[in-house]
CSV table of C-alpha atoms and ligand atoms in Angstrom, one decimal:
chain,number,residue,atom,x,y,z
A,1,MET,CA,2.4,-1.3,19.3
A,2,GLU,CA,2.7,0.3,15.9
A,3,ARG,CA,0.3,1.0,13.0
A,4,THR,CA,0.9,1.3,9.3
A,5,LEU,CA,-1.2,1.9,6.2
A,6,SER,CA,-1.4,-0.9,3.6
A,7,ILE,CA,-3.0,-0.6,0.1
A,8,VAL,CA,-3.7,-3.4,-2.3
A,9,LYS,CA,-3.3,-1.3,-5.4
A,10,PRO,CA,-5.6,-1.4,-8.5
A,11,ASP,CA,-3.4,-4.1,-10.3
A,12,GLY,CA,-3.6,-6.3,-7.2
A,13,ILE,CA,-7.4,-6.0,-7.0
A,14,ARG,CA,-7.6,-6.8,-10.8
A,15,LYS,CA,-5.4,-9.9,-10.2
A,16,HIS,CA,-7.6,-11.1,-7.4
A,17,ILE,CA,-4.8,-11.3,-4.9
A,18,LEU,CA,-6.6,-9.4,-2.0
A,19,GLY,CA,-7.4,-12.6,-0.1
A,20,GLU,CA,-3.8,-13.9,-0.5
A,21,VAL,CA,-2.3,-10.6,0.8
A,22,ILE,CA,-4.6,-10.7,3.8
A,23,ARG,CA,-3.7,-14.3,4.4
A,24,ARG,CA,0.0,-13.4,4.5
A,25,PHE,CA,-0.6,-10.6,7.0
A,26,GLN,CA,-2.7,-12.9,9.2
A,27,GLU,CA,-0.1,-15.7,8.9
A,28,ALA,CA,2.5,-13.2,10.1
A,29,GLY,CA,0.5,-12.3,13.2
A,30,ILE,CA,-0.3,-8.8,11.9
A,31,ARG,CA,-3.7,-7.5,13.1
A,32,ILE,CA,-6.1,-5.7,10.7
A,33,ALA,CA,-7.5,-2.7,12.6
A,34,ALA,CA,-9.4,-1.1,9.7
A,35,ILE,CA,-10.3,-2.1,6.1
A,36,LYS,CA,-12.3,-0.6,3.2
A,37,MET,CA,-12.5,-0.6,-0.6
A,38,ILE,CA,-12.1,2.8,-2.3
A,39,HIS,CA,-11.7,4.2,-5.8
A,40,LEU,CA,-9.4,7.2,-5.7
A,41,SER,CA,-10.0,10.2,-7.9
A,42,LYS,CA,-6.9,11.5,-9.8
A,43,ALA,CA,-6.8,14.5,-7.3
A,44,GLU,CA,-7.0,12.1,-4.3
A,45,ALA,CA,-4.2,10.0,-5.7
A,46,GLU,CA,-2.1,13.2,-6.2
A,47,GLY,CA,-2.7,14.2,-2.6
A,48,PHE,CA,-1.7,10.7,-1.3
A,49,TYR,CA,1.6,10.7,-3.3
A,50,ALA,CA,2.3,14.4,-2.9
A,51,VAL,CA,5.8,13.7,-1.7
A,52,HIS,CA,6.5,12.3,-5.2
A,53,ARG,CA,5.1,15.4,-7.1
A,54,GLU,CA,8.5,16.2,-8.7
A,55,ARG,CA,9.3,12.7,-9.8
A,56,PRO,CA,9.1,11.9,-13.5
A,57,PHE,CA,6.6,9.0,-12.8
A,58,PHE,CA,4.1,11.1,-10.8
A,59,ASP,CA,1.5,11.6,-13.5
A,60,SER,CA,1.6,8.0,-14.6
A,61,LEU,CA,1.6,6.7,-11.0
A,62,THR,CA,-1.5,8.8,-10.1
A,63,ASP,CA,-3.3,7.7,-13.3
A,64,PHE,CA,-2.6,4.1,-12.3
A,65,MET,CA,-3.7,4.6,-8.7
A,66,SER,CA,-7.0,6.2,-9.8
A,67,SER,CA,-7.6,3.5,-12.5
A,68,GLY,CA,-9.6,1.1,-10.4
A,69,SER,CA,-10.6,0.1,-6.9
A,70,CYS,CA,-8.0,-0.2,-4.1
A,71,VAL,CA,-8.4,-1.8,-0.6
A,72,VAL,CA,-6.8,0.3,2.2
A,73,MET,CA,-6.0,-1.3,5.6
A,74,VAL,CA,-4.6,-0.2,8.9
A,75,LEU,CA,-2.3,-2.9,10.1
A,76,GLU,CA,-1.2,-3.1,13.8
A,77,GLY,CA,1.5,-5.0,15.5
A,78,ASP,CA,5.1,-4.8,16.9
A,79,GLU,CA,7.4,-3.3,14.2
A,80,VAL,CA,4.6,-3.6,11.7
A,81,ILE,CA,6.0,-0.8,9.4
A,82,ARG,CA,9.2,-2.8,8.8
A,83,ARG,CA,7.5,-6.2,8.9
A,84,ASN,CA,4.9,-5.1,6.3
A,85,ARG,CA,7.7,-3.8,4.0
A,86,GLU,CA,9.5,-7.1,4.4
A,87,LEU,CA,6.4,-9.0,3.3
A,88,MET,CA,6.0,-6.5,0.4
A,89,GLY,CA,9.5,-6.8,-1.0
A,90,ALA,CA,11.5,-4.2,-3.0
A,91,THR,CA,9.6,-1.5,-5.0
A,92,ASN,CA,10.9,-3.0,-8.3
A,93,PRO,CA,9.6,-6.7,-8.5
A,94,ALA,CA,12.7,-7.6,-10.5
A,95,GLU,CA,14.7,-6.8,-7.3
A,96,ALA,CA,12.3,-8.2,-4.8
A,97,ALA,CA,13.2,-11.2,-2.7
A,98,PRO,CA,11.6,-14.6,-3.4
A,99,GLY,CA,8.4,-15.2,-1.6
A,100,THR,CA,7.5,-11.5,-1.2
A,101,ILE,CA,4.2,-10.1,-2.4
A,102,ARG,CA,5.8,-7.9,-5.1
A,103,LYS,CA,8.0,-10.8,-6.4
A,104,ASP,CA,5.0,-13.0,-6.6
A,105,PHE,CA,2.4,-10.6,-7.9
A,106,ALA,CA,3.7,-7.2,-9.1
A,107,THR,CA,3.6,-6.4,-12.8
A,108,ASN,CA,6.4,-3.8,-12.9
A,109,ILE,CA,8.0,-1.1,-10.8
A,110,GLU,CA,4.9,1.1,-11.0
A,111,GLN,CA,2.1,-1.5,-10.9
A,112,ASN,CA,3.6,-3.2,-7.9
A,113,ALA,CA,0.5,-4.6,-6.2
A,114,VAL,CA,0.8,-3.1,-2.7
A,115,HIS,CA,1.8,0.0,-0.8
A,116,GLY,CA,3.1,0.2,2.8
A,117,SER,CA,4.1,3.3,4.8
A,118,ASP,CA,7.8,3.7,5.3
A,119,ALA,CA,8.1,5.5,8.7
A,120,PRO,CA,6.0,6.4,11.7
A,121,GLU,CA,5.4,9.9,10.4
A,122,THR,CA,4.3,8.8,7.0
A,123,ALA,CA,2.1,6.1,8.5
A,124,ALA,CA,0.3,8.7,10.7
A,125,PHE,CA,-0.3,11.0,7.6
A,126,GLU,CA,-1.4,8.1,5.4
A,127,ILE,CA,-3.8,6.5,7.9
A,128,SER,CA,-5.5,9.8,8.6
A,129,TYR,CA,-5.8,10.3,4.8
A,130,PHE,CA,-8.2,7.4,4.6
A,131,PHE,CA,-9.6,6.7,8.1
A,132,ASN,CA,-11.0,8.6,11.0
A,133,ALA,CA,-10.6,7.5,14.6
A,134,LEU,CA,-14.0,5.8,14.8
A,135,GLU,CA,-13.1,3.6,11.8
A,136,ILE,CA,-10.0,2.1,13.4
A,137,HIS,CA,-10.8,-0.8,15.8
B,1,LIG,P1,5.0,2.6,-1.8
B,1,LIG,O1,5.2,4.0,-1.3
B,1,LIG,O2,3.9,2.5,-2.8
B,1,LIG,O3,4.8,1.6,-0.7
B,1,LIG,P2,7.8,2.2,-2.1
B,1,LIG,O4,7.9,3.0,-0.8
B,1,LIG,O5,8.5,0.9,-2.3
B,1,LIG,O6,6.3,2.1,-2.5
B,1,LIG,P3,8.3,4.8,-3.4
B,1,LIG,O7,9.7,5.2,-3.8
B,1,LIG,O8,7.7,5.4,-2.3
B,1,LIG,O9,8.3,3.2,-3.3
B,1,LIG,O10,7.4,5.0,-4.7
B,1,LIG,C1,6.0,5.0,-4.6
B,1,LIG,C2,5.4,4.3,-5.8
B,1,LIG,O11,5.7,5.0,-7.0
B,1,LIG,C3,6.0,2.9,-6.0
B,1,LIG,O12,5.4,1.9,-5.2
B,1,LIG,C4,5.6,2.7,-7.4
B,1,LIG,O13,4.2,2.3,-7.6
B,1,LIG,C5,5.9,4.0,-8.0
B,1,LIG,N1,7.3,4.1,-8.5
B,1,LIG,C6,8.4,4.2,-7.8
B,1,LIG,N2,9.5,4.3,-8.6
B,1,LIG,C7,9.0,4.3,-9.9
B,1,LIG,C8,9.6,4.4,-11.1
B,1,LIG,N3,11.0,4.5,-11.3
B,1,LIG,N4,8.8,4.3,-12.2
B,1,LIG,C9,7.5,4.2,-12.1
B,1,LIG,N5,6.8,4.1,-10.9
B,1,LIG,C10,7.6,4.2,-9.8
B,2,LIG,MG1,6.9,4.8,-0.5
């Protein structure tokens, strides 16, 4: 059994797709082990995306991520890291497969509706960034 961190990003919350994203997870048999709404500060967004600090889009990305509320979730299931990323689709919605969340709902490569951890190590860091053990069920 594996865990991953999912975020419905501020553009996704503004577009009212939270329910649809959760519906897709549940339809795929993915269990939600934790969930909460947050509003990241600029510094908290910078800490979350610290691996991208040197990228040219870092300042814009962290402005966007702190521009409104997000919903963060811990997802649980077999191969859930890979399966969540399949449901999400490619980073750039122009390249995302039909029927994926980003193809259906993303605005552009930055405002792309959802986040999902990309490996077990990043999932562990990202889950602990938002949740303590008592909040994961
Ligand atoms: P995420 O980590 O959010 O799940 P990802 O793993 O598909 O997305 P990363 O390469 O980790 O993509 O990039 C992190 C985030 O940075 C992207 O989801 C997107 O919001 C933003 N981003 C990535 N590439 C660009 C870019 N070229 N221009 C603007 N924003 C970008
Ligand atoms: Mg990533």
